[in-house]
Short mmCIF file of C-alpha atoms and ligand atoms in Angstrom, two decimals:
data_model
loop_
_atom_site.label_atom_id
_atom_site.label_comp_id
_atom_site.label_asym_id
_atom_site.label_seq_id
_atom_site.Cartn_x
_atom_site.Cartn_y
_atom_site.Cartn_z
CA MET A 1155 -10.16 -5.44 4.17
CA ASP A 1156 -10.62 -5.91 8.19
CA LYS A 1157 -8.51 -5.02 10.91
CA GLY A 1158 -7.15 -8.70 11.88
CA ARG A 1159 -5.88 -8.97 8.63
CA ALA A 1160 -3.98 -5.71 8.40
CA VAL A 1161 -3.07 -7.14 11.86
CA GLU A 1162 -1.63 -10.32 10.10
CA GLN A 1163 -0.22 -8.47 7.00
CA ALA A 1164 2.04 -6.55 9.02
CA GLN A 1165 3.77 -9.31 10.85
CA GLY A 1166 7.33 -9.33 11.04
CA THR A 1167 7.26 -5.72 11.40
CA THR A 1168 9.29 -4.72 14.63
CA GLY A 1169 10.08 -2.32 17.00
CA GLU A 1170 8.22 1.05 18.06
CA GLY A 1171 6.51 1.99 14.77
CA ALA A 1172 4.60 -1.71 14.37
CA GLN A 1173 1.74 -0.64 16.04
CA ALA A 1174 1.39 2.09 13.98
CA VAL A 1175 1.87 0.87 10.78
CA ARG A 1176 -0.94 -1.83 11.77
CA ARG A 1177 -2.99 0.94 12.86
CA ALA A 1178 -2.23 2.84 9.09
CA LEU A 1179 -3.08 -0.20 7.25
CA ALA A 1180 -6.21 -0.65 9.12
CA ALA A 1181 -7.46 2.85 8.45
CA ALA A 1182 -6.15 2.74 4.74
CA SER A 1183 -9.19 3.29 2.55
CA ARG A 1184 -10.96 0.21 0.69
CA ALA A 1185 -9.88 2.27 -2.59
CA ALA A 1186 -6.41 2.57 -1.72
CA GLY A 1187 -3.80 0.81 -4.08
CA ALA A 1188 -0.50 2.11 -2.94
CA LEU A 1189 -0.55 3.38 0.94
CA VAL A 1190 2.28 5.93 2.23
CA ILE A 1191 2.87 5.92 5.83
CA VAL A 1192 4.20 9.04 7.29
CA ASP A 1193 5.56 9.07 10.43
CA LEU A 1194 5.45 12.51 12.11
CA ALA A 1195 6.99 11.33 15.31
CA ALA A 1196 9.85 10.16 13.84
CA LEU A 1197 10.37 13.08 11.64
CA ARG A 1198 10.20 14.99 14.79
CA ARG A 1199 12.58 13.19 16.48
CA ASN A 1200 15.06 13.36 13.43
CA TYR A 1201 14.56 17.21 13.55
CA ARG A 1202 15.85 17.25 17.17
CA VAL A 1203 18.96 14.58 15.96
CA VAL A 1204 20.00 17.58 13.38
CA LYS A 1205 19.29 20.32 15.93
CA ALA A 1206 21.30 18.57 18.58
CA ALA A 1207 24.34 18.10 15.36
CA ALA A 1208 23.86 21.85 14.59
CA ARG A 1209 25.31 22.78 18.11
CA GLY A 1210 23.41 26.07 18.67
CA ALA A 1211 22.84 27.19 14.90
CA GLU A 1212 19.45 27.97 13.81
CA CYS A 1213 17.64 24.42 12.17
CA ALA A 1214 15.77 25.51 9.05
CA GLY A 1215 13.33 22.56 7.69
CA VAL A 1216 13.90 22.18 3.90
CA VAL A 1217 10.12 21.65 2.58
CA LYS A 1218 10.54 21.98 -1.23
CA ALA A 1219 8.77 19.48 -3.68
CA ASP A 1220 5.70 19.08 -1.16
CA ALA A 1221 8.36 18.33 1.62
CA TYR A 1222 10.01 15.73 -0.69
CA GLY A 1223 7.03 14.45 -1.25
CA LEU A 1224 5.66 13.41 1.90
CA GLY A 1225 3.27 16.63 1.93
CA LEU A 1226 3.71 20.16 2.95
CA ARG A 1227 0.88 20.77 5.40
CA PRO A 1228 1.40 17.84 7.85
CA VAL A 1229 5.59 18.38 7.70
CA VAL A 1230 5.52 21.86 8.55
CA GLY A 1231 2.43 21.42 11.29
CA ALA A 1232 5.35 18.71 12.87
CA LEU A 1233 8.26 21.03 12.28
CA LEU A 1234 6.64 24.00 13.68
CA ALA A 1235 5.97 21.89 16.86
CA GLU A 1236 9.43 21.26 17.42
CA GLY A 1237 10.25 25.34 17.05
CA CYS A 1238 11.29 25.17 13.33
CA ARG A 1239 10.76 28.84 12.58
CA SER A 1240 12.61 28.93 9.16
CA PHE A 1241 11.82 27.05 6.04
CA PHE A 1242 13.02 26.82 2.48
CA VAL A 1243 11.30 25.81 -0.63
CA ALA A 1244 12.13 26.01 -4.74
CA THR A 1245 9.72 28.42 -5.41
CA LEU A 1246 6.68 30.89 -4.87
CA ALA A 1247 4.34 29.15 -5.20
CA GLU A 1248 5.30 26.73 -2.64
CA ALA A 1249 6.06 29.65 -0.14
CA ARG A 1250 2.40 30.58 -0.45
CA ALA A 1251 1.46 26.69 0.64
CA VAL A 1252 4.09 27.18 3.25
CA ARG A 1253 2.34 30.43 4.31
CA GLU A 1254 -1.02 29.11 4.78
CA THR A 1255 0.60 26.78 7.38
CA ALA A 1256 2.97 28.76 9.01
CA PRO A 1257 1.90 32.37 9.20
CA GLY A 1258 4.66 33.86 11.30
CA ALA A 1259 7.57 31.29 9.93
CA ALA A 1260 10.43 33.11 7.73
CA ILE A 1261 9.99 31.63 4.18
CA HIS A 1262 13.23 31.63 1.78
CA VAL A 1263 12.60 30.65 -2.02
CA LEU A 1264 15.50 29.42 -3.17
CA ASN A 1265 15.14 29.69 -6.72
CA GLY A 1266 15.02 33.31 -6.38
CA LEU A 1267 13.34 36.47 -7.63
CA PHE A 1268 11.77 35.82 -11.19
CA PRO A 1269 11.36 39.13 -13.29
CA GLY A 1270 8.27 40.99 -11.73
CA ALA A 1271 7.60 38.94 -9.19
CA ALA A 1272 8.55 41.17 -6.43
CA ALA A 1273 5.10 41.92 -5.31
CA ASP A 1274 4.21 38.84 -5.02
CA PHE A 1275 7.05 38.14 -2.69
CA LEU A 1276 5.98 41.12 -0.95
CA ALA A 1277 2.47 39.99 -0.10
CA LEU A 1278 3.09 37.16 0.85
CA ARG A 1279 6.33 38.05 3.09
CA ALA A 1280 8.49 35.60 1.24
CA ILE A 1281 12.23 36.21 0.63
CA PRO A 1282 13.98 35.65 -2.09
CA VAL A 1283 17.21 33.84 -2.17
CA LEU A 1284 19.14 36.80 -4.67
CA GLY A 1285 20.98 34.37 -6.96
CA GLY A 1286 22.50 37.17 -9.28
CA VAL A 1287 23.10 41.04 -9.66
CA GLU A 1288 20.22 41.54 -11.65
CA GLU A 1289 18.16 40.07 -9.06
CA ALA A 1290 19.83 42.30 -6.46
CA VAL A 1291 19.14 45.35 -8.61
CA GLU A 1292 15.51 44.06 -9.11
CA TRP A 1293 14.99 43.61 -5.56
CA ARG A 1294 16.48 46.89 -4.22
CA ARG A 1295 14.43 48.63 -6.87
CA THR A 1296 11.18 47.27 -6.11
CA ALA A 1297 11.04 46.39 -2.68
CA GLY A 1298 13.24 48.60 -0.82
CA ASP A 1299 14.11 47.41 2.06
CA ALA A 1300 11.99 44.38 2.84
CA PRO A 1301 14.64 41.19 3.66
CA ALA A 1302 16.29 39.47 1.11
CA ALA A 1303 18.74 36.52 1.50
CA LEU A 1304 21.80 36.16 -0.73
CA GLN A 1305 23.62 33.22 -2.37
CA ILE A 1306 27.38 33.01 -2.93
CA ASP A 1307 28.35 30.64 -5.38
CA THR A 1308 31.29 28.77 -4.02
CA GLY A 1309 31.69 25.88 -6.45
CA MET A 1310 28.32 24.59 -7.34
CA ASN A 1311 28.04 26.57 -10.46
CA ARG A 1312 24.24 26.84 -10.16
CA LEU A 1313 22.71 29.96 -8.37
CA GLY A 1314 24.40 32.48 -7.00
CA LEU A 1315 27.07 35.47 -7.19
CA ASN A 1316 30.73 34.08 -7.75
CA ALA A 1317 33.61 35.92 -6.70
CA ALA A 1318 33.97 37.93 -10.20
CA ALA A 1319 29.99 38.85 -9.86
CA LEU A 1320 31.00 40.30 -6.50
CA ALA A 1321 33.95 41.97 -7.63
CA GLY A 1322 31.96 43.61 -10.00
CA CYS A 1323 29.68 44.32 -7.35
CA ALA A 1324 32.19 47.18 -5.93
CA ALA A 1325 31.50 49.31 -9.34
CA GLU A 1326 27.86 50.00 -7.64
CA PRO A 1327 28.30 51.17 -4.45
CA GLY A 1328 25.65 50.70 -2.38
CA LEU A 1329 24.00 47.56 -4.56
CA LEU A 1330 24.55 45.15 -1.86
CA SER A 1331 24.58 47.45 1.31
CA GLY A 1332 21.37 49.19 0.08
CA LEU A 1333 19.48 45.42 0.41
CA SER A 1334 18.38 44.34 3.83
CA LEU A 1335 20.28 41.40 4.27
CA ALA A 1336 18.40 38.47 6.21
CA LEU A 1337 21.01 35.38 5.29
CA VAL A 1338 23.93 35.00 3.05
CA MET A 1339 24.27 31.28 2.03
CA SER A 1340 25.77 29.17 -0.25
CA HIS A 1341 25.37 25.10 -0.84
CA LEU A 1342 27.81 22.45 -1.17
CA ALA A 1343 28.13 20.27 -3.66
CA CYS A 1344 29.91 17.19 -2.44
CA ALA A 1345 28.48 17.23 1.59
CA ASP A 1346 27.29 13.67 1.16
CA ASP A 1347 30.92 12.55 0.88
CA PRO A 1348 32.34 13.75 4.17
CA ALA A 1349 36.03 12.65 2.71
CA HIS A 1350 35.97 14.83 -0.38
CA PRO A 1351 38.08 17.53 -0.49
CA GLY A 1352 35.65 19.91 -2.16
CA ASN A 1353 33.89 20.74 1.37
CA ARG A 1354 36.62 22.31 2.70
CA ALA A 1355 37.32 24.16 -0.01
CA GLN A 1356 34.07 25.45 -0.63
CA ARG A 1357 33.75 26.27 3.41
CA ASP A 1358 36.60 28.28 3.05
CA ALA A 1359 35.96 30.12 -0.15
CA PHE A 1360 32.50 30.66 1.72
CA ALA A 1361 33.66 32.15 4.50
CA ALA A 1362 36.32 34.25 2.23
CA LEU A 1363 33.43 35.90 0.44
CA ALA A 1364 30.73 36.35 3.01
CA ALA A 1365 33.54 39.07 4.35
CA ARG A 1366 33.26 40.68 1.33
CA VAL A 1367 29.14 41.26 1.55
CA PRO A 1368 27.43 43.10 4.17
CA VAL A 1369 27.09 41.34 7.71
CA ALA A 1370 24.45 39.02 8.00
CA PRO A 1371 23.48 35.65 9.34
CA LEU A 1372 25.53 32.86 7.57
CA SER A 1373 24.16 29.40 6.36
CA LEU A 1374 26.04 26.64 4.10
CA ALA A 1375 25.26 23.18 5.12
CA ASN A 1376 22.59 21.08 4.07
CA SER A 1377 21.81 17.89 5.71
CA GLY A 1378 24.99 16.29 4.81
CA GLY A 1379 27.30 19.36 5.67
CA VAL A 1380 25.20 19.42 9.16
CA PHE A 1381 27.20 16.26 9.73
CA LEU A 1382 30.44 17.34 8.61
CA GLY A 1383 31.52 19.01 11.81
CA ASP A 1384 31.28 22.17 13.53
CA GLY A 1385 33.22 24.34 11.26
CA TYR A 1386 30.31 24.01 8.69
CA HIS A 1387 27.25 25.06 10.52
CA PHE A 1388 27.65 28.83 10.82
CA ASP A 1389 24.51 30.40 12.05
CA MET A 1390 21.83 28.16 10.56
CA VAL A 1391 21.91 25.08 9.01
CA ARG A 1392 19.51 23.97 6.37
CA SER A 1393 18.00 20.47 6.39
CA GLY A 1394 16.00 18.41 3.71
CA ILE A 1395 16.63 14.55 3.68
CA ALA A 1396 18.15 14.07 7.20
CA LEU A 1397 14.42 15.31 8.34
CA TYR A 1398 12.67 12.69 6.06
CA GLY A 1399 14.80 9.72 7.03
CA GLY A 1400 17.48 9.57 4.19
CA ALA A 1401 20.92 9.28 5.28
CA PRO A 1402 22.95 12.09 4.92
CA HIS A 1403 26.40 10.25 4.35
CA PRO A 1404 24.93 7.12 2.73
CA GLY A 1405 27.41 4.65 2.68
CA VAL A 1406 28.04 4.89 6.65
CA ALA A 1407 25.74 4.13 9.44
CA ASN A 1408 22.79 6.62 9.06
CA PRO A 1409 21.67 8.43 12.39
CA MET A 1410 18.20 9.52 10.77
CA GLU A 1411 15.25 7.17 11.89
CA PRO A 1412 12.95 6.31 9.01
CA VAL A 1413 10.02 8.11 8.32
CA VAL A 1414 8.45 6.92 5.18
CA GLN A 1415 6.63 3.84 4.40
CA ILE A 1416 5.26 2.39 0.85
CA TRP A 1417 2.82 -0.70 1.02
CA GLY A 1418 1.27 -2.13 -1.74
CA ARG A 1419 -2.24 -3.50 -2.02
CA ILE A 1420 -2.34 -7.18 -3.01
CA ALA A 1421 -4.93 -6.80 -6.35
CA GLN A 1422 -4.81 -10.77 -7.35
CA PHE A 1423 -2.61 -13.73 -7.66
CA HIS A 1424 -1.37 -15.75 -10.78
CA GLN A 1425 -0.02 -19.25 -11.11
CA ALA A 1426 2.64 -19.20 -13.59
CA ALA A 1427 4.20 -22.27 -15.30
CA PRO A 1428 8.10 -23.10 -16.43
CA GLY A 1429 9.18 -21.14 -19.82
CA GLU A 1430 6.00 -18.66 -19.32
CA THR A 1431 7.06 -14.72 -18.64
CA VAL A 1432 5.97 -12.15 -16.89
CA GLY A 1433 4.83 -8.55 -17.90
CA TYR A 1434 5.83 -6.16 -20.41
CA GLY A 1435 8.82 -7.08 -22.67
CA ALA A 1436 8.35 -10.56 -21.47
CA ALA A 1437 11.82 -9.43 -19.33
CA ARG A 1438 11.57 -12.26 -16.86
CA ARG A 1439 11.21 -15.66 -17.35
CA ILE A 1440 10.20 -18.02 -14.68
CA THR A 1441 11.65 -21.55 -13.87
CA ARG A 1442 9.67 -23.23 -11.64
CA PRO A 1443 5.74 -23.39 -11.03
CA THR A 1444 5.45 -19.44 -9.58
CA ARG A 1445 2.57 -18.31 -7.64
CA ILE A 1446 2.71 -14.55 -8.50
CA ALA A 1447 1.05 -11.86 -6.41
CA ILE A 1448 0.18 -8.52 -8.45
CA LEU A 1449 0.20 -5.21 -6.67
CA SER A 1450 -1.54 -1.88 -7.18
CA VAL A 1451 1.13 -0.24 -7.19
CA GLY A 1452 3.16 1.17 -10.07
CA TYR A 1453 5.86 3.85 -11.49
CA ALA A 1454 2.77 6.39 -11.10
CA ASP A 1455 2.92 5.70 -7.97
CA GLY A 1456 6.45 6.44 -7.60
CA TYR A 1457 7.79 2.31 -7.56
CA CYS A 1458 10.53 3.33 -9.98
CA ARG A 1459 10.59 1.88 -13.10
CA ALA A 1460 14.16 1.16 -12.40
CA LEU A 1461 13.29 -1.45 -9.73
CA GLY A 1462 12.05 -4.40 -12.09
CA SER A 1463 14.34 -7.43 -13.11
CA ARG A 1464 14.98 -9.07 -15.96
CA ASP A 1465 16.69 -12.14 -16.70
CA GLY A 1466 20.32 -11.92 -15.62
CA HIS A 1467 19.10 -8.78 -13.09
CA ASP A 1468 17.47 -9.34 -9.85
CA GLY A 1469 15.76 -5.93 -8.93
CA ALA A 1470 13.56 -4.84 -5.94
CA CYS A 1471 11.44 -7.08 -3.63
CA ALA A 1472 8.53 -7.04 -1.80
CA TRP A 1473 7.77 -8.27 2.16
CA PHE A 1474 4.86 -10.14 2.53
CA GLY A 1475 4.11 -10.92 6.43
CA GLY A 1476 8.18 -10.12 6.77
CA ARG A 1477 9.05 -13.02 4.56
CA ARG A 1478 10.90 -11.47 1.01
CA ALA A 1479 9.69 -11.91 -2.31
CA PRO A 1480 11.65 -10.68 -5.50
CA ILE A 1481 10.05 -8.70 -8.16
CA LEU A 1482 9.17 -10.83 -11.38
CA GLY A 1483 9.56 -8.31 -14.57
CA ARG A 1484 9.24 -5.30 -15.36
CA VAL A 1485 7.43 -2.55 -13.02
CA SER A 1486 4.21 -1.30 -14.85
CA MET A 1487 2.38 2.11 -14.61
CA ASP A 1488 0.03 0.56 -12.17
CA LEU A 1489 1.09 -2.96 -11.11
CA ALA A 1490 4.23 -4.45 -10.01
CA ALA A 1491 4.34 -8.67 -9.56
CA PHE A 1492 5.78 -10.62 -7.09
CA ASP A 1493 6.81 -14.03 -6.72
CA VAL A 1494 5.24 -15.78 -3.58
CA THR A 1495 5.83 -19.40 -4.28
CA ASP A 1496 7.87 -19.86 -0.80
CA ILE A 1497 5.53 -17.60 1.62
CA PRO A 1498 2.56 -19.25 3.19
CA GLU A 1499 -0.72 -18.19 1.90
CA ARG A 1500 -1.77 -16.73 5.23
CA LEU A 1501 1.03 -14.22 4.70
CA THR A 1502 -0.52 -13.46 1.29
CA ARG A 1503 -4.38 -12.50 0.92
CA ARG A 1504 -6.04 -10.94 -1.60
CA GLY A 1505 -6.86 -7.44 -0.36
CA GLY A 1506 -3.57 -7.28 1.99
CA PHE A 1507 -0.43 -5.20 1.98
CA ALA A 1508 3.02 -6.21 1.24
CA GLU A 1509 5.94 -3.56 2.47
CA LEU A 1510 8.08 -2.17 -0.41
CA LEU A 1511 9.86 0.60 1.85
CA GLY A 1512 9.77 0.06 5.02
CA PRO A 1513 11.61 -1.46 7.88
CA HIS A 1514 13.05 -3.94 5.70
CA THR A 1515 14.13 -2.01 2.93
CA GLY A 1516 15.29 1.49 3.70
CA VAL A 1517 15.14 4.26 1.25
CA ASP A 1518 18.78 4.36 0.55
CA GLU A 1519 18.48 1.03 -0.06
CA LEU A 1520 15.30 1.04 -2.36
CA ALA A 1521 17.05 4.15 -4.10
CA ALA A 1522 20.46 2.15 -4.31
CA CYS A 1523 18.30 -0.56 -6.24
CA ALA A 1524 16.60 2.18 -8.54
CA GLY A 1525 20.01 3.70 -9.63
CA THR A 1526 19.33 6.54 -8.01
CA ILE A 1527 19.18 8.94 -4.62
CA SER A 1528 16.67 8.81 -1.62
CA TYR A 1529 15.66 12.11 -2.66
CA GLU A 1530 14.41 10.79 -6.08
CA VAL A 1531 12.45 7.94 -4.47
CA LEU A 1532 10.55 10.39 -1.74
CA THR A 1533 9.49 13.17 -4.41
CA ASN A 1534 8.87 10.72 -7.05
CA ILE A 1535 5.95 9.03 -4.72
CA GLY A 1536 2.90 10.02 -6.91
CA ARG A 1537 -0.09 11.84 -5.87
CA ARG A 1538 -2.29 8.88 -6.51
CA ALA A 1539 -0.75 6.94 -3.92
CA GLU A 1540 -2.92 7.57 -0.58
CA ARG A 1541 -1.18 9.05 2.11
CA VAL A 1542 -1.78 8.21 5.80
CA TYR A 1543 -0.27 10.08 8.64
CA VAL A 1544 0.80 8.47 12.04
CA ASN A 1545 1.77 9.83 15.49
CA GLY A 1546 0.97 13.08 14.50
C1 LIG B 877 17.67 21.12 -1.26
C2 LIG B 877 18.64 21.83 -0.88
C3 LIG B 877 18.82 21.64 0.75
C4 LIG B 877 18.51 20.39 1.57
O1 LIG B 877 19.05 19.39 1.39
P1 LIG B 877 19.58 18.04 1.89
O2 LIG B 877 20.22 17.05 1.34
O3 LIG B 877 18.30 17.49 1.49
O4 LIG B 877 19.44 18.66 3.33
C5 LIG B 877 20.10 22.96 1.31
N1 LIG B 877 20.08 23.86 0.91
C6 LIG B 877 19.67 24.35 -0.80
C7 LIG B 877 20.21 25.18 -1.40
C8 LIG B 877 19.24 23.43 -1.50
O5 LIG B 877 18.49 23.38 -2.56
#
């Protein structure tokens, strides 16, 4: 696609990011079907917003799952440039990838110490978030006084020592005091809902249980927790989704800037007559002479199958030069169809791009349309999708 056409396709995109989007569309390789645009400057501004809201608590970046699908290296690089020095991942393999980009950072591995893995942690200088007594025993035996984090369960019933397990530790004198604890943490189950009574209950349980373990910096809040207020910040907050533009509290005004856009290449057009159907399962019947744009993007690129339409159910839409086009039928693995009958042809040219996630449809809106959450929309973005980083 030539540059002029990219600019045309981006019409209707307004605001500061519009120029960067135009450049990104123009810079896409000729082979790109699905294009993911990641605004690293917006990511950095979001980090500052979270940091300000955390009011002096350290602000760690949660970059598990390839930085929620955005790409680990560029995201870690941008956060380092903002002064972020602590990162959280889920697995040791992810810690290895962070270590390559951040030689001096503290890297915490949330899923804990798998049996026999202590030497690998030590080689990487990674910090296991010990989630049970057996992990604590193994770490003390094999890693000596290398730093570890300890997870306390305050209601998730997922990872961490609960009140009973902590009481049991009293019977093993020196187990916890023999650890070199860099962090004591817990995780909120309902932080996305500020009105949920579980938040306060978990916070109080955390404060009470943390008093029973050796003194260490404390951390409770994820993105949602940061925006619950001062009582939730302790010494460190752990933010993921807010950095990437997702709403910390879906349903109320989102203080975060959008970071990710998804655009799909227009592969072909199709003219269909009333009574005909579109796509697998013949799920959507056409009721008027219809011009259909076929985008080279499907669920293998992270454009969820749940976004499709069927008779009696409208699905997602795409935006062509800022004009809305409803989806027609099911999303295929590699393709999706949109009704562009009402859109001027100059805005719908073969080879151009249409917006699927961006200024007109935000990540929480797209997630709601698919019956899921922003986290899953972002982490679903397929490896096939071409990523372009702007404002880096
Ligand atoms: C994923 C995760 C986070 C980050 O959560 P967000 O809601 O994305 O900010 C923080 N803490 C733990 C334990 C996590 O698993």
